Amino acid sequence: MRALVTGIVVAAACLGLAVAATAAPGPPHLSASPNPVDFGRTLTIKGRGWPVIEFCKRRVRLTLQSAQNSFVIGRPTIGENGRFVRRWVPRRSEVGARRWKLVARLRCESGEDGSTNFVRRSVKIRIR
């Protein structure tokens, strides 16, 4: 009888750890490919692990930033699984050929006082 109870307790603990591991996907991640990207070719921007909670918006703002410029390239919606995908084609009339920082910014608010907190991730890309 004691072995049965011990086995049930161990199984329940393992199940609890497995549920906790799947519930915490880790910090938000941002990727862009191909890198470098040529003008007229499609750049695929992917995000995973972004929070889907009542205190955060469901749209992430994607911008290209350099020392002198900033350019908004889209506002994709985050899915229930915390992922988003945005495809964008760089054009010479919009951005220049250089190294850029691709920034993803999600607007959240504090659950305590309602102040704004941003979740940000960035990746360096090159447009040629």
JSON list of N, CA, C and O in Angstrom, two decimals, residues 31-66:
[
{"chain": "A", "resi": 31, "resn": "SER", "atom": "N", "xyz": [13.14, 37.07, -34.48]},
{"chain": "A", "resi": 31, "resn": "SER", "atom": "CA", "xyz": [14.09, 36.65, -35.51]},
{"chain": "A", "resi": 31, "resn": "SER", "atom": "C", "xyz": [13.67, 37.23, -36.86]},
{"chain": "A", "resi": 31, "resn": "SER", "atom": "O", "xyz": [12.49, 37.52, -37.08]},
{"chain": "A", "resi": 32, "resn": "ALA", "atom": "N", "xyz": [14.65, 37.40, -37.74]},
{"chain": "A", "resi": 32, "resn": "ALA", "atom": "CA", "xyz": [14.41, 37.91, -39.08]},
{"chain": "A", "resi": 32, "resn": "ALA", "atom": "C", "xyz": [15.28, 37.14, -40.06]},
{"chain": "A", "resi": 32, "resn": "ALA", "atom": "O", "xyz": [16.48, 36.96, -39.82]},
{"chain": "A", "resi": 33, "resn": "SER", "atom": "N", "xyz": [14.68, 36.67, -41.15]},
{"chain": "A", "resi": 33, "resn": "SER", "atom": "CA", "xyz": [15.46, 35.95, -42.15]},
{"chain": "A", "resi": 33, "resn": "SER", "atom": "C", "xyz": [14.88, 36.25, -43.54]},
{"chain": "A", "resi": 33, "resn": "SER", "atom": "O", "xyz": [13.69, 36.50, -43.66]},
{"chain": "A", "resi": 34, "resn": "PRO", "atom": "N", "xyz": [15.67, 36.26, -44.58]},
{"chain": "A", "resi": 34, "resn": "PRO", "atom": "CA", "xyz": [17.11, 36.07, -44.58]},
{"chain": "A", "resi": 34, "resn": "PRO", "atom": "C", "xyz": [17.82, 37.34, -44.10]},
{"chain": "A", "resi": 34, "resn": "PRO", "atom": "O", "xyz": [17.26, 38.44, -44.15]},
{"chain": "A", "resi": 35, "resn": "ASN", "atom": "N", "xyz": [19.02, 37.18, -43.63]},
{"chain": "A", "resi": 35, "resn": "ASN", "atom": "CA", "xyz": [19.81, 38.32, -43.17]},
{"chain": "A", "resi": 35, "resn": "ASN", "atom": "C", "xyz": [21.23, 38.13, -43.69]},
{"chain": "A", "resi": 35, "resn": "ASN", "atom": "O", "xyz": [21.90, 37.18, -43.27]},
{"chain": "A", "resi": 36, "resn": "PRO", "atom": "N", "xyz": [21.69, 38.94, -44.62]},
{"chain": "A", "resi": 36, "resn": "PRO", "atom": "CA", "xyz": [21.10, 40.17, -45.14]},
{"chain": "A", "resi": 36, "resn": "PRO", "atom": "C", "xyz": [19.99, 39.88, -46.15]},
{"chain": "A", "resi": 36, "resn": "PRO", "atom": "O", "xyz": [19.92, 38.79, -46.72]},
{"chain": "A", "resi": 37, "resn": "VAL", "atom": "N", "xyz": [19.15, 40.91, -46.36]},
{"chain": "A", "resi": 37, "resn": "VAL", "atom": "CA", "xyz": [18.06, 40.80, -47.31]},
{"chain": "A", "resi": 37, "resn": "VAL", "atom": "C", "xyz": [18.29, 41.83, -48.43]},
{"chain": "A", "resi": 37, "resn": "VAL", "atom": "O", "xyz": [18.76, 42.94, -48.17]},
{"chain": "A", "resi": 38, "resn": "ASP", "atom": "N", "xyz": [18.00, 41.43, -49.65]},
{"chain": "A", "resi": 38, "resn": "ASP", "atom": "CA", "xyz": [18.15, 42.33, -50.81]},
{"chain": "A", "resi": 38, "resn": "ASP", "atom": "C", "xyz": [16.85, 43.09, -51.04]},
{"chain": "A", "resi": 38, "resn": "ASP", "atom": "O", "xyz": [15.76, 42.62, -50.69]},
{"chain": "A", "resi": 39, "resn": "PHE", "atom": "N", "xyz": [16.97, 44.27, -51.66]},
{"chain": "A", "resi": 39, "resn": "PHE", "atom": "CA", "xyz": [15.78, 45.02, -52.04]},
{"chain": "A", "resi": 39, "resn": "PHE", "atom": "C", "xyz": [14.92, 44.17, -52.97]},
{"chain": "A", "resi": 39, "resn": "PHE", "atom": "O", "xyz": [15.43, 43.45, -53.83]},
{"chain": "A", "resi": 40, "resn": "GLY", "atom": "N", "xyz": [13.60, 44.21, -52.76]},
{"chain": "A", "resi": 40, "resn": "GLY", "atom": "CA", "xyz": [12.68, 43.45, -53.58]},
{"chain": "A", "resi": 40, "resn": "GLY", "atom": "C", "xyz": [12.47, 42.01, -53.13]},
{"chain": "A", "resi": 40, "resn": "GLY", "atom": "O", "xyz": [11.62, 41.31, -53.67]},
{"chain": "A", "resi": 41, "resn": "ARG", "atom": "N", "xyz": [13.22, 41.55, -52.15]},
{"chain": "A", "resi": 41, "resn": "ARG", "atom": "CA", "xyz": [13.06, 40.20, -51.60]},
{"chain": "A", "resi": 41, "resn": "ARG", "atom": "C", "xyz": [12.28, 40.27, -50.29]},
{"chain": "A", "resi": 41, "resn": "ARG", "atom": "O", "xyz": [12.27, 41.28, -49.61]},
{"chain": "A", "resi": 42, "resn": "THR", "atom": "N", "xyz": [11.65, 39.18, -49.91]},
{"chain": "A", "resi": 42, "resn": "THR", "atom": "CA", "xyz": [10.80, 39.15, -48.72]},
{"chain": "A", "resi": 42, "resn": "THR", "atom": "C", "xyz": [11.63, 38.88, -47.46]},
{"chain": "A", "resi": 42, "resn": "THR", "atom": "O", "xyz": [12.39, 37.91, -47.42]},
{"chain": "A", "resi": 43, "resn": "LEU", "atom": "N", "xyz": [11.45, 39.72, -46.46]},
{"chain": "A", "resi": 43, "resn": "LEU", "atom": "CA", "xyz": [12.03, 39.53, -45.14]},
{"chain": "A", "resi": 43, "resn": "LEU", "atom": "C", "xyz": [10.93, 38.95, -44.25]},
{"chain": "A", "resi": 43, "resn": "LEU", "atom": "O", "xyz": [9.85, 39.52, -44.15]},
{"chain": "A", "resi": 44, "resn": "THR", "atom": "N", "xyz": [11.20, 37.81, -43.63]},
{"chain": "A", "resi": 44, "resn": "THR", "atom": "CA", "xyz": [10.22, 37.17, -42.74]},
{"chain": "A", "resi": 44, "resn": "THR", "atom": "C", "xyz": [10.64, 37.44, -41.30]},
{"chain": "A", "resi": 44, "resn": "THR", "atom": "O", "xyz": [11.74, 37.07, -40.89]},
{"chain": "A", "resi": 45, "resn": "ILE", "atom": "N", "xyz": [9.74, 38.06, -40.56]},
{"chain": "A", "resi": 45, "resn": "ILE", "atom": "CA", "xyz": [9.99, 38.42, -39.16]},
{"chain": "A", "resi": 45, "resn": "ILE", "atom": "C", "xyz": [9.09, 37.53, -38.31]},
{"chain": "A", "resi": 45, "resn": "ILE", "atom": "O", "xyz": [7.88, 37.48, -38.52]},
{"chain": "A", "resi": 46, "resn": "LYS", "atom": "N", "xyz": [9.70, 36.83, -37.35]},
{"chain": "A", "resi": 46, "resn": "LYS", "atom": "CA", "xyz": [8.94, 35.92, -36.50]},
{"chain": "A", "resi": 46, "resn": "LYS", "atom": "C", "xyz": [9.19, 36.25, -35.04]},
{"chain": "A", "resi": 46, "resn": "LYS", "atom": "O", "xyz": [10.29, 36.62, -34.66]},
{"chain": "A", "resi": 47, "resn": "GLY", "atom": "N", "xyz": [8.14, 36.09, -34.26]},
{"chain": "A", "resi": 47, "resn": "GLY", "atom": "CA", "xyz": [8.24, 36.26, -32.82]},
{"chain": "A", "resi": 47, "resn": "GLY", "atom": "C", "xyz": [7.59, 35.09, -32.13]},
{"chain": "A", "resi": 47, "resn": "GLY", "atom": "O", "xyz": [6.60, 34.54, -32.62]},
{"chain": "A", "resi": 48, "resn": "ARG", "atom": "N", "xyz": [8.16, 34.68, -31.01]},
{"chain": "A", "resi": 48, "resn": "ARG", "atom": "CA", "xyz": [7.56, 33.60, -30.21]},
{"chain": "A", "resi": 48, "resn": "ARG", "atom": "C", "xyz": [7.79, 33.89, -28.74]},
{"chain": "A", "resi": 48, "resn": "ARG", "atom": "O", "xyz": [8.72, 34.61, -28.38]},
{"chain": "A", "resi": 49, "resn": "GLY", "atom": "N", "xyz": [6.89, 33.37, -27.91]},
{"chain": "A", "resi": 49, "resn": "GLY", "atom": "CA", "xyz": [7.01, 33.56, -26.48]},
{"chain": "A", "resi": 49, "resn": "GLY", "atom": "C", "xyz": [6.53, 34.92, -25.98]},
{"chain": "A", "resi": 49, "resn": "GLY", "atom": "O", "xyz": [6.83, 35.31, -24.86]},
{"chain": "A", "resi": 50, "resn": "TRP", "atom": "N", "xyz": [5.76, 35.65, -26.79]},
{"chain": "A", "resi": 50, "resn": "TRP", "atom": "CA", "xyz": [5.27, 36.97, -26.39]},
{"chain": "A", "resi": 50, "resn": "TRP", "atom": "C", "xyz": [4.07, 36.80, -25.47]},
{"chain": "A", "resi": 50, "resn": "TRP", "atom": "O", "xyz": [3.26, 35.89, -25.65]},
{"chain": "A", "resi": 51, "resn": "PRO", "atom": "N", "xyz": [3.94, 37.64, -24.45]},
{"chain": "A", "resi": 51, "resn": "PRO", "atom": "CA", "xyz": [2.85, 37.47, -23.47]},
{"chain": "A", "resi": 51, "resn": "PRO", "atom": "C", "xyz": [1.47, 37.69, -24.08]},
{"chain": "A", "resi": 51, "resn": "PRO", "atom": "O", "xyz": [1.26, 38.62, -24.85]},
{"chain": "A", "resi": 52, "resn": "VAL", "atom": "N", "xyz": [0.56, 36.81, -23.72]},
{"chain": "A", "resi": 52, "resn": "VAL", "atom": "CA", "xyz": [-0.85, 36.93, -24.12]},
{"chain": "A", "resi": 52, "resn": "VAL", "atom": "C", "xyz": [-1.64, 36.97, -22.81]},
{"chain": "A", "resi": 52, "resn": "VAL", "atom": "O", "xyz": [-2.13, 35.95, -22.33]},
{"chain": "A", "resi": 53, "resn": "ILE", "atom": "N", "xyz": [-1.71, 38.16, -22.23]},
{"chain": "A", "resi": 53, "resn": "ILE", "atom": "CA", "xyz": [-2.40, 38.36, -20.96]},
{"chain": "A", "resi": 53, "resn": "ILE", "atom": "C", "xyz": [-3.26, 39.61, -21.05]},
{"chain": "A", "resi": 53, "resn": "ILE", "atom": "O", "xyz": [-3.11, 40.41, -21.98]},
{"chain": "A", "resi": 54, "resn": "GLU", "atom": "N", "xyz": [-4.13, 39.79, -20.10]},
{"chain": "A", "resi": 54, "resn": "GLU", "atom": "CA", "xyz": [-5.07, 40.90, -20.13]},
{"chain": "A", "resi": 54, "resn": "GLU", "atom": "C", "xyz": [-4.40, 42.26, -20.03]},
{"chain": "A", "resi": 54, "resn": "GLU", "atom": "O", "xyz": [-4.96, 43.26, -20.44]},
{"chain": "A", "resi": 55, "resn": "PHE", "atom": "N", "xyz": [-3.18, 42.33, -19.49]},
{"chain": "A", "resi": 55, "resn": "PHE", "atom": "CA", "xyz": [-2.50, 43.61, -19.30]},
{"chain": "A", "resi": 55, "resn": "PHE", "atom": "C", "xyz": [-1.71, 44.06, -20.52]},
{"chain": "A", "resi": 55, "resn": "PHE", "atom": "O", "xyz": [-1.13, 45.13, -20.51]},
{"chain": "A", "resi": 56, "resn": "CYS", "atom": "N", "xyz": [-1.64, 43.23, -21.56]},
{"chain": "A", "resi": 56, "resn": "CYS", "atom": "CA", "xyz": [-0.86, 43.56, -22.75]},
{"chain": "A", "resi": 56, "resn": "CYS", "atom": "C", "xyz": [-1.76, 43.65, -23.98]},
{"chain": "A", "resi": 56, "resn": "CYS", "atom": "O", "xyz": [-2.73, 42.92, -24.11]},
{"chain": "A", "resi": 57, "resn": "LYS", "atom": "N", "xyz": [-1.39, 44.55, -24.88]},
{"chain": "A", "resi": 57, "resn": "LYS", "atom": "CA", "xyz": [-2.08, 44.64, -26.17]},
{"chain": "A", "resi": 57, "resn": "LYS", "atom": "C", "xyz": [-1.80, 43.36, -26.95]},
{"chain": "A", "resi": 57, "resn": "LYS", "atom": "O", "xyz": [-0.89, 42.61, -26.65]},
{"chain": "A", "resi": 58, "resn": "ARG", "atom": "N", "xyz": [-2.56, 43.14, -28.01]},
{"chain": "A", "resi": 58, "resn": "ARG", "atom": "CA", "xyz": [-2.37, 41.95, -28.83]},
{"chain": "A", "resi": 58, "resn": "ARG", "atom": "C", "xyz": [-1.57, 42.24, -30.10]},
{"chain": "A", "resi": 58, "resn": "ARG", "atom": "O", "xyz": [-1.33, 41.36, -30.90]},
{"chain": "A", "resi": 59, "resn": "ARG", "atom": "N", "xyz": [-1.18, 43.51, -30.28]},
{"chain": "A", "resi": 59, "resn": "ARG", "atom": "CA", "xyz": [-0.39, 43.88, -31.46]},
{"chain": "A", "resi": 59, "resn": "ARG", "atom": "C", "xyz": [0.99, 44.36, -31.05]},
{"chain": "A", "resi": 59, "resn": "ARG", "atom": "O", "xyz": [1.12, 45.16, -30.13]},
{"chain": "A", "resi": 60, "resn": "VAL", "atom": "N", "xyz": [1.98, 43.88, -31.77]},
{"chain": "A", "resi": 60, "resn": "VAL", "atom": "CA", "xyz": [3.36, 44.30, -31.52]},
{"chain": "A", "resi": 60, "resn": "VAL", "atom": "C", "xyz": [3.75, 45.27, -32.64]},
{"chain": "A", "resi": 60, "resn": "VAL", "atom": "O", "xyz": [3.35, 45.10, -33.79]},
{"chain": "A", "resi": 61, "resn": "ARG", "atom": "N", "xyz": [4.48, 46.31, -32.29]},
{"chain": "A", "resi": 61, "resn": "ARG", "atom": "CA", "xyz": [4.90, 47.32, -33.27]},
{"chain": "A", "resi": 61, "resn": "ARG", "atom": "C", "xyz": [6.31, 46.99, -33.74]},
{"chain": "A", "resi": 61, "resn": "ARG", "atom": "O", "xyz": [7.23, 46.87, -32.92]},
{"chain": "A", "resi": 62, "resn": "LEU", "atom": "N", "xyz": [6.49, 46.85, -35.05]},
{"chain": "A", "resi": 62, "resn": "LEU", "atom": "CA", "xyz": [7.79, 46.54, -35.64]},
{"chain": "A", "resi": 62, "resn": "LEU", "atom": "C", "xyz": [8.34, 47.78, -36.34]},
{"chain": "A", "resi": 62, "resn": "LEU", "atom": "O", "xyz": [7.67, 48.36, -37.19]},
{"chain": "A", "resi": 63, "resn": "THR", "atom": "N", "xyz": [9.55, 48.18, -35.97]},
{"chain": "A", "resi": 63, "resn": "THR", "atom": "CA", "xyz": [10.19, 49.33, -36.59]},
{"chain": "A", "resi": 63, "resn": "THR", "atom": "C", "xyz": [11.62, 49.00, -36.96]},
{"chain": "A", "resi": 63, "resn": "THR", "atom": "O", "xyz": [12.27, 48.18, -36.31]},
{"chain": "A", "resi": 64, "resn": "LEU", "atom": "N", "xyz": [12.09, 49.68, -38.01]},
{"chain": "A", "resi": 64, "resn": "LEU", "atom": "CA", "xyz": [13.51, 49.66, -38.36]},
{"chain": "A", "resi": 64, "resn": "LEU", "atom": "C", "xyz": [14.09, 50.95, -37.81]},
{"chain": "A", "resi": 64, "resn": "LEU", "atom": "O", "xyz": [13.53, 52.03, -38.00]},
{"chain": "A", "resi": 65, "resn": "GLN", "atom": "N", "xyz": [15.23, 50.86, -37.12]},
{"chain": "A", "resi": 65, "resn": "GLN", "atom": "CA", "xyz": [15.84, 52.04, -36.54]},
{"chain": "A", "resi": 65, "resn": "GLN", "atom": "C", "xyz": [17.31, 52.11, -36.91]},
{"chain": "A", "resi": 65, "resn": "GLN", "atom": "O", "xyz": [18.00, 51.09, -36.94]},
{"chain": "A", "resi": 66, "resn": "SER", "atom": "N", "xyz": [17.76, 53.34, -37.19]},
{"chain": "A", "resi": 66, "resn": "SER", "atom": "CA", "xyz": [19.18, 53.62, -37.38]},
{"chain": "A", "resi": 66, "resn": "SER", "atom": "C", "xyz": [19.50, 54.86, -36.55]},
{"chain": "A", "resi": 66, "resn": "SER", "atom": "O", "xyz": [18.64, 55.35, -35.82]}
]
